[in-house]
């Protein structure tokens, strides 16, 4: 994540000079917050799409083996992942207002970053659940239960995304 490091550093001479111009420092800070938020959302969206791709591979394997019993559930889960990914990637109205403020309260920023970290953890758990589902399909060891586990994790992620939007809008 070299881009994120670039967003954080911003220590070149031009920026140091421009920080001395009234109002410009706040502008730079806002731009960095926006850039960091965008990078974070793009990363989370890519991770979500990666889970969907793995899910599609599992569906293909099930189809090849003639096992159609989970296809409807997996299709719905894939559609849900698409919606979650799109919501993550595009953000929500209210984000702009949050990042427009010259100085964002550090506690609010910490809360957002903590929330983003929790979403990343949920995605890691969902990847593990996807791997567990793959193993269950290969071993014919109750893959339906693994689909349910993955569905719960995606539901958690979706709820965390709702909460993130509420935080950014100042509702929570």
Short mmCIF file of C-alpha atoms in Angstrom, two decimals:
data_model
loop_
_atom_site.label_atom_id
_atom_site.label_comp_id
_atom_site.label_asym_id
_atom_site.label_seq_id
_atom_site.Cartn_x
_atom_site.Cartn_y
_atom_site.Cartn_z
CA UNK A 1 0.00 0.00 0.00
CA UNK A 2 2.61 2.46 -1.15
CA UNK A 3 -0.16 4.89 -2.11
CA UNK A 4 -1.35 5.09 1.50
CA UNK A 5 2.20 5.82 2.65
CA UNK A 6 2.39 8.64 0.09
CA UNK A 7 -0.90 10.06 1.33
CA UNK A 8 0.34 10.03 4.93
CA UNK A 9 3.82 11.43 4.36
CA UNK A 10 3.32 14.53 2.23
CA UNK A 11 6.51 16.03 3.58
CA UNK A 12 8.02 17.62 0.49
CA UNK A 13 9.22 21.24 0.52
CA UNK A 14 6.36 22.59 -1.58
CA UNK A 15 3.83 21.24 0.88
CA UNK A 16 5.78 22.68 3.79
CA UNK A 17 5.79 26.06 2.10
CA UNK A 18 2.11 25.84 1.21
CA UNK A 19 1.20 24.98 4.81
CA UNK A 20 2.33 28.49 5.70
CA UNK A 21 -0.35 29.97 3.44
CA UNK A 22 -3.51 30.49 5.49
CA UNK A 23 -6.15 27.88 4.72
CA UNK A 24 -3.98 25.79 2.46
CA UNK A 25 -2.89 23.40 5.21
CA UNK A 26 -6.52 22.58 5.97
CA UNK A 27 -7.10 21.99 2.28
CA UNK A 28 -4.16 19.55 2.16
CA UNK A 29 -5.42 17.75 5.27
CA UNK A 30 -8.90 17.39 3.75
CA UNK A 31 -7.44 16.05 0.53
CA UNK A 32 -5.33 13.53 2.44
CA UNK A 33 -8.35 12.35 4.42
CA UNK A 34 -10.34 11.95 1.20
CA UNK A 35 -7.48 10.13 -0.52
CA UNK A 36 -6.90 7.81 2.44
CA UNK A 37 -10.62 7.06 2.66
CA UNK A 38 -10.79 6.32 -1.06
CA UNK A 39 -7.77 3.99 -0.89
CA UNK A 40 -9.27 2.17 2.07
CA UNK A 41 -12.65 1.75 0.37
CA UNK A 42 -11.06 0.57 -2.89
CA UNK A 43 -9.01 -2.00 -0.99
CA UNK A 44 -12.05 -3.30 0.92
CA UNK A 45 -14.06 -3.47 -2.32
CA UNK A 46 -11.30 -5.45 -4.07
CA UNK A 47 -11.19 -7.89 -1.16
CA UNK A 48 -14.97 -8.32 -1.37
CA UNK A 49 -14.77 -9.02 -5.11
CA UNK A 50 -12.01 -11.55 -4.44
CA UNK A 51 -14.34 -13.43 -2.09
CA UNK A 52 -17.03 -13.41 -4.78
CA UNK A 53 -14.58 -14.86 -7.32
CA UNK A 54 -13.73 -17.66 -4.91
CA UNK A 55 -17.44 -18.24 -4.39
CA UNK A 56 -17.93 -18.50 -8.18
CA UNK A 57 -15.14 -21.11 -8.35
CA UNK A 58 -16.96 -23.11 -5.69
CA UNK A 59 -20.21 -22.83 -7.66
CA UNK A 60 -18.47 -24.15 -10.77
CA UNK A 61 -17.14 -27.10 -8.82
CA UNK A 62 -20.59 -27.85 -7.42
CA UNK A 63 -22.09 -27.67 -10.92
CA UNK A 64 -19.42 -29.95 -12.34
CA UNK A 65 -20.29 -32.51 -9.66
CA UNK A 66 -24.02 -32.16 -10.31
CA UNK A 67 -24.68 -30.69 -6.86
CA UNK A 68 -27.34 -28.05 -7.41
CA UNK A 69 -28.74 -27.90 -3.89
CA UNK A 70 -26.71 -24.84 -2.81
CA UNK A 71 -26.77 -22.90 -6.07
CA UNK A 72 -29.67 -20.59 -5.17
CA UNK A 73 -28.09 -19.71 -1.82
CA UNK A 74 -24.71 -19.13 -3.42
CA UNK A 75 -26.25 -16.97 -6.16
CA UNK A 76 -27.95 -14.80 -3.53
CA UNK A 77 -24.72 -14.56 -1.56
CA UNK A 78 -22.82 -13.56 -4.71
CA UNK A 79 -25.40 -10.85 -5.42
CA UNK A 80 -25.10 -9.62 -1.84
CA UNK A 81 -21.32 -9.44 -2.19
CA UNK A 82 -21.77 -7.36 -5.36
CA UNK A 83 -24.02 -4.90 -3.52
CA UNK A 84 -21.69 -4.69 -0.51
CA UNK A 85 -18.67 -4.17 -2.76
CA UNK A 86 -20.43 -1.41 -4.67
CA UNK A 87 -21.52 0.32 -1.45
CA UNK A 88 -17.96 0.17 -0.13
CA UNK A 89 -16.44 1.42 -3.37
CA UNK A 90 -18.79 4.33 -3.95
CA UNK A 91 -19.22 5.44 -0.36
CA UNK A 92 -22.37 7.25 0.70
CA UNK A 93 -23.73 10.73 0.75
CA UNK A 94 -22.54 12.30 3.95
CA UNK A 95 -18.93 11.25 3.43
CA UNK A 96 -18.11 14.48 1.65
CA UNK A 97 -19.36 16.56 4.55
CA UNK A 98 -17.26 14.56 6.98
CA UNK A 99 -14.06 15.10 5.00
CA UNK A 100 -14.88 18.72 4.16
CA UNK A 101 -14.33 19.93 7.72
CA UNK A 102 -10.99 21.71 8.16
CA UNK A 103 -10.20 19.86 11.35
CA UNK A 104 -11.80 16.52 12.06
CA UNK A 105 -11.92 15.52 15.69
CA UNK A 106 -9.18 12.91 16.22
CA UNK A 107 -11.61 10.77 18.24
CA UNK A 108 -13.99 10.70 15.26
CA UNK A 109 -11.16 9.75 12.92
CA UNK A 110 -10.01 7.04 15.32
CA UNK A 111 -13.55 5.71 15.42
CA UNK A 112 -13.69 5.54 11.62
CA UNK A 113 -10.28 3.86 11.40
CA UNK A 114 -11.25 1.39 14.13
CA UNK A 115 -14.41 0.64 12.21
CA UNK A 116 -12.48 0.16 8.95
CA UNK A 117 -10.12 -2.21 10.72
CA UNK A 118 -13.10 -4.22 11.99
CA UNK A 119 -14.46 -4.41 8.43
CA UNK A 120 -11.09 -5.65 7.22
CA UNK A 121 -11.11 -8.31 9.95
CA UNK A 122 -14.60 -9.37 8.83
CA UNK A 123 -13.31 -9.71 5.27
CA UNK A 124 -10.39 -11.84 6.46
CA UNK A 125 -12.86 -14.02 8.38
CA UNK A 126 -15.04 -14.26 5.27
CA UNK A 127 -12.03 -15.39 3.22
CA UNK A 128 -11.33 -18.08 5.81
CA UNK A 129 -15.00 -19.12 5.73
CA UNK A 130 -14.81 -19.30 1.94
CA UNK A 131 -11.77 -21.58 2.20
CA UNK A 132 -13.65 -23.70 4.73
CA UNK A 133 -16.59 -23.89 2.32
CA UNK A 134 -14.23 -24.99 -0.46
CA UNK A 135 -12.89 -27.78 1.75
CA UNK A 136 -16.41 -28.82 2.77
CA UNK A 137 -17.44 -29.02 -0.90
CA UNK A 138 -14.37 -31.08 -1.82
CA UNK A 139 -14.89 -33.45 1.12
CA UNK A 140 -18.70 -33.40 0.88
CA UNK A 141 -18.72 -32.42 4.55
CA UNK A 142 -21.89 -30.37 5.10
CA UNK A 143 -21.14 -27.42 2.80
CA UNK A 144 -24.57 -25.96 3.58
CA UNK A 145 -23.42 -25.12 7.11
CA UNK A 146 -20.32 -23.41 5.71
CA UNK A 147 -22.49 -21.34 3.34
CA UNK A 148 -24.52 -20.23 6.36
CA UNK A 149 -21.31 -19.27 8.19
CA UNK A 150 -20.17 -17.19 5.23
CA UNK A 151 -23.58 -15.59 4.92
CA UNK A 152 -23.46 -14.50 8.58
CA UNK A 153 -20.06 -12.90 8.04
CA UNK A 154 -21.24 -11.00 4.97
CA UNK A 155 -24.28 -9.83 6.94
CA UNK A 156 -21.93 -8.59 9.69
CA UNK A 157 -19.84 -6.74 7.12
CA UNK A 158 -22.94 -5.15 5.63
CA UNK A 159 -24.10 -4.02 9.08
CA UNK A 160 -20.66 -2.56 9.82
CA UNK A 161 -20.89 -0.68 6.55
CA UNK A 162 -24.25 0.74 7.66
CA UNK A 163 -22.68 1.79 10.95
CA UNK A 164 -19.73 3.43 9.15
CA UNK A 165 -22.16 5.48 7.09
CA UNK A 166 -24.00 6.53 10.25
CA UNK A 167 -20.72 7.59 11.89
CA UNK A 168 -19.69 9.63 8.86
CA UNK A 169 -23.08 11.30 8.70
CA UNK A 170 -22.85 12.13 12.39
CA UNK A 171 -25.89 10.04 13.29
CA UNK A 172 -24.11 7.55 15.51
#
